[in-house]
Structure formats: C-alpha cells, structure tokens
Amino acid sequence: MVNRITIGGKITFLVVSIVLLSVLLVGFVASDLGKRTVAEKTQENLAMVADQKARQIEAFFGQVQNGLLLARQLPDLRNNLAA
C-alpha cells in the first residue's frame, strides 16, 4: 500500500505532518506560557490586596490607639470611669 503512493504524495504527507506537529508544539508552549503568566499576575494581585488590607488594619488600630490615649487624658471621663 505504501509502495503505491507516489513520491509527491509522500512528500506532501511529510510536510503536512511536520507543519501539524509544529503547530501543536507552538500551541502547547503558548498555552503553558499563558497559564504561567496568569498565575504570576494573580499572585501579584493577591499580594497587593493583602498589603492593602494590612495597611488598613494598621491604620484602624492606630486610630483606636489614638482614641484611647485621648480618652485617658480627659479628666471627666477618667473620674466617671473610676466611680
């Protein structure tokens, strides 16, 4: 059966096979690179959100601490709390 295929047919089959394998390989590499890029960007975004939340929590507790320091300095409040 293979012997009955002409040289032109064999060359065409070989070229089509090489092109198909090349396209599959490029597609696989591009897909893998895309997945890695998306994972890296997601990790960066999560780190930025975590940093932002940490700053917000620190700011909140700083405000609470300032409020408590102010409250300790008010004599009326101190006397009422002592009674």
PDB file of N, CA and C in Angstrom:
ATOM      1  N   MET A   1       0.828  -1.190   0.000  1.00  0.00           N
ATOM      2  CA  MET A   1       0.000   0.000   0.000  1.00  0.00           C
ATOM      3  C   MET A   1       0.872   1.252   0.000  1.00  0.00           C
ATOM      4  N   VAL A   2       1.906   1.277   0.863  1.00  0.00           N
ATOM      5  CA  VAL A   2       2.787   2.438   0.926  1.00  0.00           C
ATOM      6  C   VAL A   2       3.588   2.553  -0.367  1.00  0.00           C
ATOM      7  N   ASN A   3       3.905   1.457  -0.971  1.00  0.00           N
ATOM      8  CA  ASN A   3       4.677   1.488  -2.206  1.00  0.00           C
ATOM      9  C   ASN A   3       3.877   2.071  -3.362  1.00  0.00           C
ATOM     10  N   ARG A   4       2.566   2.050  -3.285  1.00  0.00           N
ATOM     11  CA  ARG A   4       1.734   2.546  -4.376  1.00  0.00           C
ATOM     12  C   ARG A   4       1.544   4.062  -4.290  1.00  0.00           C
ATOM     13  N   ILE A   5       1.942   4.705  -3.175  1.00  0.00           N
ATOM     14  CA  ILE A   5       1.824   6.154  -3.044  1.00  0.00           C
ATOM     15  C   ILE A   5       3.003   6.792  -3.775  1.00  0.00           C
ATOM     16  N   THR A   6       2.704   7.813  -4.524  1.00  0.00           N
ATOM     17  CA  THR A   6       3.761   8.473  -5.308  1.00  0.00           C
ATOM     18  C   THR A   6       4.685   9.268  -4.396  1.00  0.00           C
ATOM     19  N   ILE A   7       5.832   9.639  -4.921  1.00  0.00           N
ATOM     20  CA  ILE A   7       6.802  10.452  -4.184  1.00  0.00           C
ATOM     21  C   ILE A   7       6.165  11.778  -3.791  1.00  0.00           C
ATOM     22  N   GLY A   8       5.421  12.385  -4.669  1.00  0.00           N
ATOM     23  CA  GLY A   8       4.747  13.650  -4.369  1.00  0.00           C
ATOM     24  C   GLY A   8       3.793  13.511  -3.206  1.00  0.00           C
ATOM     25  N   GLY A   9       3.075  12.411  -3.156  1.00  0.00           N
ATOM     26  CA  GLY A   9       2.149  12.160  -2.059  1.00  0.00           C
ATOM     27  C   GLY A   9       2.872  11.967  -0.736  1.00  0.00           C
ATOM     28  N   LYS A  10       3.998  11.251  -0.796  1.00  0.00           N
ATOM     29  CA  LYS A  10       4.792  11.038   0.416  1.00  0.00           C
ATOM     30  C   LYS A  10       5.372  12.355   0.937  1.00  0.00           C
ATOM     31  N   ILE A  11       5.870  13.181   0.026  1.00  0.00           N
ATOM     32  CA  ILE A  11       6.431  14.477   0.426  1.00  0.00           C
ATOM     33  C   ILE A  11       5.332  15.368   1.005  1.00  0.00           C
ATOM     34  N   THR A  12       4.176  15.368   0.378  1.00  0.00           N
ATOM     35  CA  THR A  12       3.053  16.156   0.884  1.00  0.00           C
ATOM     36  C   THR A  12       2.664  15.695   2.284  1.00  0.00           C
ATOM     37  N   PHE A  13       2.575  14.379   2.472  1.00  0.00           N
ATOM     38  CA  PHE A  13       2.243  13.844   3.786  1.00  0.00           C
ATOM     39  C   PHE A  13       3.296  14.235   4.828  1.00  0.00           C
ATOM     40  N   LEU A  14       4.562  14.162   4.460  1.00  0.00           N
ATOM     41  CA  LEU A  14       5.644  14.520   5.367  1.00  0.00           C
ATOM     42  C   LEU A  14       5.587  16.000   5.740  1.00  0.00           C
ATOM     43  N   VAL A  15       5.363  16.870   4.765  1.00  0.00           N
ATOM     44  CA  VAL A  15       5.287  18.307   5.028  1.00  0.00           C
ATOM     45  C   VAL A  15       4.080  18.618   5.910  1.00  0.00           C
ATOM     46  N   VAL A  16       2.938  18.047   5.609  1.00  0.00           N
ATOM     47  CA  VAL A  16       1.736  18.275   6.412  1.00  0.00           C
ATOM     48  C   VAL A  16       1.950  17.775   7.841  1.00  0.00           C
ATOM     49  N   SER A  17       2.595  16.640   8.000  1.00  0.00           N
ATOM     50  CA  SER A  17       2.868  16.101   9.336  1.00  0.00           C
ATOM     51  C   SER A  17       3.790  17.022  10.123  1.00  0.00           C
ATOM     52  N   ILE A  18       4.840  17.519   9.490  1.00  0.00           N
ATOM     53  CA  ILE A  18       5.776  18.417  10.165  1.00  0.00           C
ATOM     54  C   ILE A  18       5.087  19.723  10.549  1.00  0.00           C
ATOM     55  N   VAL A  19       4.281  20.267   9.652  1.00  0.00           N
ATOM     56  CA  VAL A  19       3.565  21.505   9.946  1.00  0.00           C
ATOM     57  C   VAL A  19       2.588  21.281  11.094  1.00  0.00           C
ATOM     58  N   LEU A  20       1.876  20.191  11.075  1.00  0.00           N
ATOM     59  CA  LEU A  20       0.910  19.892  12.133  1.00  0.00           C
ATOM     60  C   LEU A  20       1.612  19.737  13.486  1.00  0.00           C
ATOM     61  N   LEU A  21       2.720  19.021  13.512  1.00  0.00           N
ATOM     62  CA  LEU A  21       3.471  18.870  14.751  1.00  0.00           C
ATOM     63  C   LEU A  21       4.008  20.211  15.248  1.00  0.00           C
ATOM     64  N   SER A  22       4.458  21.049  14.323  1.00  0.00           N
ATOM     65  CA  SER A  22       4.952  22.374  14.703  1.00  0.00           C
ATOM     66  C   SER A  22       3.845  23.220  15.305  1.00  0.00           C
ATOM     67  N   VAL A  23       2.681  23.193  14.691  1.00  0.00           N
ATOM     68  CA  VAL A  23       1.547  23.963  15.203  1.00  0.00           C
ATOM     69  C   VAL A  23       1.141  23.458  16.584  1.00  0.00           C
ATOM     70  N   LEU A  24       1.097  22.157  16.774  1.00  0.00           N
ATOM     71  CA  LEU A  24       0.758  21.598  18.082  1.00  0.00           C
ATOM     72  C   LEU A  24       1.790  21.980  19.133  1.00  0.00           C
ATOM     73  N   LEU A  25       3.055  21.937  18.777  1.00  0.00           N
ATOM     74  CA  LEU A  25       4.111  22.292  19.720  1.00  0.00           C
ATOM     75  C   LEU A  25       4.039  23.773  20.097  1.00  0.00           C
ATOM     76  N   VAL A  26       3.860  24.638  19.115  1.00  0.00           N
ATOM     77  CA  VAL A  26       3.742  26.070  19.390  1.00  0.00           C
ATOM     78  C   VAL A  26       2.498  26.345  20.234  1.00  0.00           C
ATOM     79  N   GLY A  27       1.414  25.683  19.944  1.00  0.00           N
ATOM     80  CA  GLY A  27       0.190  25.845  20.728  1.00  0.00           C
ATOM     81  C   GLY A  27       0.381  25.412  22.172  1.00  0.00           C
ATOM     82  N   PHE A  28       1.052  24.295  22.379  1.00  0.00           N
ATOM     83  CA  PHE A  28       1.310  23.814  23.732  1.00  0.00           C
ATOM     84  C   PHE A  28       2.196  24.790  24.498  1.00  0.00           C
ATOM     85  N   VAL A  29       3.256  25.262  23.863  1.00  0.00           N
ATOM     86  CA  VAL A  29       4.170  26.204  24.522  1.00  0.00           C
ATOM     87  C   VAL A  29       3.444  27.507  24.848  1.00  0.00           C
ATOM     88  N   ALA A  30       2.648  28.017  23.922  1.00  0.00           N
ATOM     89  CA  ALA A  30       1.907  29.259  24.155  1.00  0.00           C
ATOM     90  C   ALA A  30       0.889  29.082  25.277  1.00  0.00           C
ATOM     91  N   SER A  31       0.219  27.949  25.301  1.00  0.00           N
ATOM     92  CA  SER A  31      -0.754  27.678  26.358  1.00  0.00           C
ATOM     93  C   SER A  31      -0.066  27.618  27.717  1.00  0.00           C
ATOM     94  N   ASP A  32       1.046  26.941  27.798  1.00  0.00           N
ATOM     95  CA  ASP A  32       1.783  26.831  29.059  1.00  0.00           C
ATOM     96  C   ASP A  32       2.282  28.198  29.515  1.00  0.00           C
ATOM     97  N   LEU A  33       2.802  28.977  28.593  1.00  0.00           N
ATOM     98  CA  LEU A  33       3.277  30.318  28.929  1.00  0.00           C
ATOM     99  C   LEU A  33       2.124  31.200  29.403  1.00  0.00           C
ATOM    100  N   GLY A  34       0.988  31.092  28.766  1.00  0.00           N
ATOM    101  CA  GLY A  34      -0.187  31.861  29.168  1.00  0.00           C
ATOM    102  C   GLY A  34      -0.656  31.495  30.565  1.00  0.00           C
ATOM    103  N   LYS A  35      -0.672  30.216  30.869  1.00  0.00           N
ATOM    104  CA  LYS A  35      -1.076  29.774  32.207  1.00  0.00           C
ATOM    105  C   LYS A  35      -0.121  30.297  33.265  1.00  0.00           C
ATOM    106  N   ARG A  36       1.167  30.244  32.983  1.00  0.00           N
ATOM    107  CA  ARG A  36       2.158  30.743  33.951  1.00  0.00           C
ATOM    108  C   ARG A  36       2.004  32.247  34.161  1.00  0.00           C
ATOM    109  N   THR A  37       1.781  32.969  33.084  1.00  0.00           N
ATOM    110  CA  THR A  37       1.626  34.418  33.185  1.00  0.00           C
ATOM    111  C   THR A  37       0.395  34.775  34.005  1.00  0.00           C
ATOM    112  N   VAL A  38      -0.704  34.092  33.762  1.00  0.00           N
ATOM    113  CA  VAL A  38      -1.930  34.352  34.520  1.00  0.00           C
ATOM    114  C   VAL A  38      -1.714  34.024  35.997  1.00  0.00           C
ATOM    115  N   ALA A  39      -1.032  32.941  36.294  1.00  0.00           N
ATOM    116  CA  ALA A  39      -0.768  32.569  37.685  1.00  0.00           C
ATOM    117  C   ALA A  39       0.117  33.612  38.369  1.00  0.00           C
ATOM    118  N   GLU A  40       1.131  34.105  37.676  1.00  0.00           N
ATOM    119  CA  GLU A  40       2.010  35.128  38.244  1.00  0.00           C
ATOM    120  C   GLU A  40       1.253  36.419  38.512  1.00  0.00           C
ATOM    121  N   LYS A  41       0.440  36.843  37.567  1.00  0.00           N
ATOM    122  CA  LYS A  41      -0.332  38.080  37.741  1.00  0.00           C
ATOM    123  C   LYS A  41      -1.332  37.937  38.883  1.00  0.00           C
ATOM    124  N   THR A  42      -1.956  36.775  38.992  1.00  0.00           N
ATOM    125  CA  THR A  42      -2.895  36.539  40.082  1.00  0.00           C
ATOM    126  C   THR A  42      -2.180  36.599  41.424  1.00  0.00           C
ATOM    127  N   GLN A  43      -0.996  36.004  41.495  1.00  0.00           N
ATOM    128  CA  GLN A  43      -0.217  36.032  42.734  1.00  0.00           C
ATOM    129  C   GLN A  43       0.166  37.470  43.095  1.00  0.00           C
ATOM    130  N   GLU A  44       0.577  38.258  42.115  1.00  0.00           N
ATOM    131  CA  GLU A  44       0.922  39.656  42.359  1.00  0.00           C
ATOM    132  C   GLU A  44      -0.289  40.441  42.862  1.00  0.00           C
ATOM    133  N   ASN A  45      -1.434  40.222  42.236  1.00  0.00           N
ATOM    134  CA  ASN A  45      -2.646  40.928  42.651  1.00  0.00           C
ATOM    135  C   ASN A  45      -3.048  40.543  44.071  1.00  0.00           C
ATOM    136  N   LEU A  46      -2.940  39.274  44.407  1.00  0.00           N
ATOM    137  CA  LEU A  46      -3.275  38.832  45.764  1.00  0.00           C
ATOM    138  C   LEU A  46      -2.323  39.442  46.787  1.00  0.00           C
ATOM    139  N   ALA A  47      -1.058  39.538  46.440  1.00  0.00           N
ATOM    140  CA  ALA A  47      -0.084  40.147  47.353  1.00  0.00           C
ATOM    141  C   ALA A  47      -0.397  41.628  47.557  1.00  0.00           C
ATOM    142  N   MET A  48      -0.781  42.319  46.486  1.00  0.00           N
ATOM    143  CA  MET A  48      -1.124  43.737  46.608  1.00  0.00           C
ATOM    144  C   MET A  48      -2.359  43.921  47.487  1.00  0.00           C
ATOM    145  N   VAL A  49      -3.367  43.078  47.315  1.00  0.00           N
ATOM    146  CA  VAL A  49      -4.580  43.172  48.124  1.00  0.00           C
ATOM    147  C   VAL A  49      -4.257  42.889  49.588  1.00  0.00           C
ATOM    148  N   ALA A  50      -3.417  41.892  49.845  1.00  0.00           N
ATOM    149  CA  ALA A  50      -3.045  41.566  51.225  1.00  0.00           C
ATOM    150  C   ALA A  50      -2.296  42.735  51.872  1.00  0.00           C
ATOM    151  N   ASP A  51      -1.386  43.359  51.138  1.00  0.00           N
ATOM    152  CA  ASP A  51      -0.658  44.518  51.668  1.00  0.00           C
ATOM    153  C   ASP A  51      -1.606  45.674  51.968  1.00  0.00           C
ATOM    154  N   GLN A  52      -2.546  45.911  51.065  1.00  0.00           N
ATOM    155  CA  GLN A  52      -3.502  46.995  51.259  1.00  0.00           C
ATOM    156  C   GLN A  52      -4.365  46.736  52.500  1.00  0.00           C
ATOM    157  N   LYS A  53      -4.827  45.515  52.659  1.00  0.00           N
ATOM    158  CA  LYS A  53      -5.642  45.187  53.830  1.00  0.00           C
ATOM    159  C   LYS A  53      -4.825  45.324  55.115  1.00  0.00           C
ATOM    160  N   ALA A  54      -3.562  44.927  55.076  1.00  0.00           N
ATOM    161  CA  ALA A  54      -2.713  45.061  56.267  1.00  0.00           C
ATOM    162  C   ALA A  54      -2.545  46.537  56.636  1.00  0.00           C
ATOM    163  N   ARG A  55      -2.368  47.394  55.641  1.00  0.00           N
ATOM    164  CA  ARG A  55      -2.255  48.837  55.916  1.00  0.00           C
ATOM    165  C   ARG A  55      -3.553  49.386  56.495  1.00  0.00           C
ATOM    166  N   GLN A  56      -4.694  48.933  55.982  1.00  0.00           N
ATOM    167  CA  GLN A  56      -5.975  49.392  56.504  1.00  0.00           C
ATOM    168  C   GLN A  56      -6.166  48.956  57.954  1.00  0.00           C
ATOM    169  N   ILE A  57      -5.781  47.737  58.268  1.00  0.00           N
ATOM    170  CA  ILE A  57      -5.910  47.248  59.644  1.00  0.00           C
ATOM    171  C   ILE A  57      -4.982  48.023  60.568  1.00  0.00           C
ATOM    172  N   GLU A  58      -3.754  48.272  60.122  1.00  0.00           N
ATOM    173  CA  GLU A  58      -2.818  49.057  60.937  1.00  0.00           C
ATOM    174  C   GLU A  58      -3.348  50.468  61.170  1.00  0.00           C
ATOM    175  N   ALA A  59      -3.931  51.068  60.145  1.00  0.00           N
ATOM    176  CA  ALA A  59      -4.491  52.416  60.288  1.00  0.00           C
ATOM    177  C   ALA A  59      -5.661  52.404  61.278  1.00  0.00           C
ATOM    178  N   PHE A  60      -6.508  51.388  61.207  1.00  0.00           N
ATOM    179  CA  PHE A  60      -7.642  51.281  62.114  1.00  0.00           C
ATOM    180  C   PHE A  60      -7.171  51.191  63.566  1.00  0.00           C
ATOM    181  N   PHE A  61      -6.215  50.301  63.815  1.00  0.00           N
ATOM    182  CA  PHE A  61      -5.735  50.153  65.183  1.00  0.00           C
ATOM    183  C   PHE A  61      -4.967  51.387  65.648  1.00  0.00           C
ATOM    184  N   GLY A  62      -4.336  52.101  64.735  1.00  0.00           N
ATOM    185  CA  GLY A  62      -3.705  53.367  65.094  1.00  0.00           C
ATOM    186  C   GLY A  62      -4.741  54.389  65.543  1.00  0.00           C
ATOM    187  N   GLN A  63      -5.868  54.433  64.853  1.00  0.00           N
ATOM    188  CA  GLN A  63      -6.943  55.348  65.242  1.00  0.00           C
ATOM    189  C   GLN A  63      -7.535  54.949  66.592  1.00  0.00           C
ATOM    190  N   VAL A  64      -7.716  53.670  66.818  1.00  0.00           N
ATOM    191  CA  VAL A  64      -8.235  53.194  68.098  1.00  0.00           C
ATOM    192  C   VAL A  64      -7.261  53.563  69.215  1.00  0.00           C
ATOM    193  N   GLN A  65      -5.987  53.360  68.983  1.00  0.00           N
ATOM    194  CA  GLN A  65      -4.985  53.688  69.995  1.00  0.00           C
ATOM    195  C   GLN A  65      -4.983  55.183  70.289  1.00  0.00           C
ATOM    196  N   ASN A  66      -5.062  56.005  69.267  1.00  0.00           N
ATOM    197  CA  ASN A  66      -5.116  57.456  69.474  1.00  0.00           C
ATOM    198  C   ASN A  66      -6.368  57.852  70.251  1.00  0.00           C
ATOM    199  N   GLY A  67      -7.485  57.216  69.943  1.00  0.00           N
ATOM    200  CA  GLY A  67      -8.725  57.500  70.668  1.00  0.00           C
ATOM    201  C   GLY A  67      -8.619  57.123  72.135  1.00  0.00           C
ATOM    202  N   LEU A  68      -8.002  55.995  72.407  1.00  0.00           N
ATOM    203  CA  LEU A  68      -7.828  55.574  73.803  1.00  0.00           C
ATOM    204  C   LEU A  68      -6.878  56.503  74.553  1.00  0.00           C
ATOM    205  N   LEU A  69      -5.815  56.946  73.890  1.00  0.00           N
ATOM    206  CA  LEU A  69      -4.891  57.887  74.527  1.00  0.00           C
ATOM    207  C   LEU A  69      -5.596  59.201  74.838  1.00  0.00           C
ATOM    208  N   LEU A  70      -6.419  59.656  73.931  1.00  0.00           N
ATOM    209  CA  LEU A  70      -7.166  60.889  74.142  1.00  0.00           C
ATOM    210  C   LEU A  70      -8.160  60.714  75.286  1.00  0.00           C
ATOM    211  N   ALA A  71      -8.825  59.582  75.325  1.00  0.00           N
ATOM    212  CA  ALA A  71      -9.814  59.325  76.369  1.00  0.00           C
ATOM    213  C   ALA A  71      -9.150  59.259  77.748  1.00  0.00           C
ATOM    214  N   ARG A  72      -7.961  58.721  77.831  1.00  0.00           N
ATOM    215  CA  ARG A  72      -7.256  58.661  79.120  1.00  0.00           C
ATOM    216  C   ARG A  72      -6.891  60.050  79.628  1.00  0.00           C
ATOM    217  N   GLN A  73      -6.733  60.993  78.740  1.00  0.00           N
ATOM    218  CA  GLN A  73      -6.320  62.334  79.137  1.00  0.00           C
ATOM    219  C   GLN A  73      -7.487  63.219  79.560  1.00  0.00           C
ATOM    220  N   LEU A  74      -8.687  62.823  79.289  1.00  0.00           N
ATOM    221  CA  LEU A  74      -9.846  63.624  79.664  1.00  0.00           C
ATOM    222  C   LEU A  74     -10.183  63.360  81.129  1.00  0.00           C
ATOM    223  N   PRO A  75     -10.111  64.396  81.995  1.00  0.00           N
ATOM    224  CA  PRO A  75     -10.331  64.160  83.428  1.00  0.00           C
ATOM    225  C   PRO A  75     -11.766  63.755  83.759  1.00  0.00           C
ATOM    226  N   ASP A  76     -12.750  64.327  83.098  1.00  0.00           N
ATOM    227  CA  ASP A  76     -14.150  63.971  83.391  1.00  0.00           C
ATOM    228  C   ASP A  76     -14.406  62.503  83.093  1.00  0.00           C
ATOM    229  N   LEU A  77     -13.907  62.066  81.975  1.00  0.00           N
ATOM    230  CA  LEU A  77     -14.107  60.667  81.594  1.00  0.00           C
ATOM    231  C   LEU A  77     -13.374  59.752  82.573  1.00  0.00           C
ATOM    232  N   ARG A  78     -12.205  60.134  82.978  1.00  0.00           N
ATOM    233  CA  ARG A  78     -11.433  59.334  83.907  1.00  0.00           C
ATOM    234  C   ARG A  78     -12.157  59.237  85.253  1.00  0.00           C
ATOM    235  N   ASN A  79     -12.707  60.333  85.726  1.00  0.00           N
ATOM    236  CA  ASN A  79     -13.434  60.334  87.006  1.00  0.00           C
ATOM    237  C   ASN A  79     -14.708  59.495  86.936  1.00  0.00           C
ATOM    238  N   ASN A  80     -15.396  59.587  85.792  1.00  0.00           N
ATOM    239  CA  ASN A  80     -16.622  58.815  85.635  1.00  0.00           C
ATOM    240  C   ASN A  80     -16.325  57.321  85.533  1.00  0.00           C
ATOM    241  N   LEU A  81     -15.208  56.982  84.918  1.00  0.00           N
ATOM    242  CA  LEU A  81     -14.861  55.586  84.819  1.00  0.00           C
ATOM    243  C   LEU A  81     -14.403  55.034  86.169  1.00  0.00           C
ATOM    244  N   ALA A  82     -13.791  55.873  86.977  1.00  0.00           N
ATOM    245  CA  ALA A  82     -13.292  55.432  88.283  1.00  0.00           C
ATOM    246  C   ALA A  82     -14.452  55.217  89.251  1.00  0.00           C
ATOM    247  N   ALA A  83     -15.538  55.946  89.085  1.00  0.00           N
ATOM    248  CA  ALA A  83     -16.662  55.886  90.035  1.00  0.00           C
ATOM    249  C   ALA A  83     -17.517  54.675  89.846  1.00  0.00           C
TER     250      ALA A  83
END
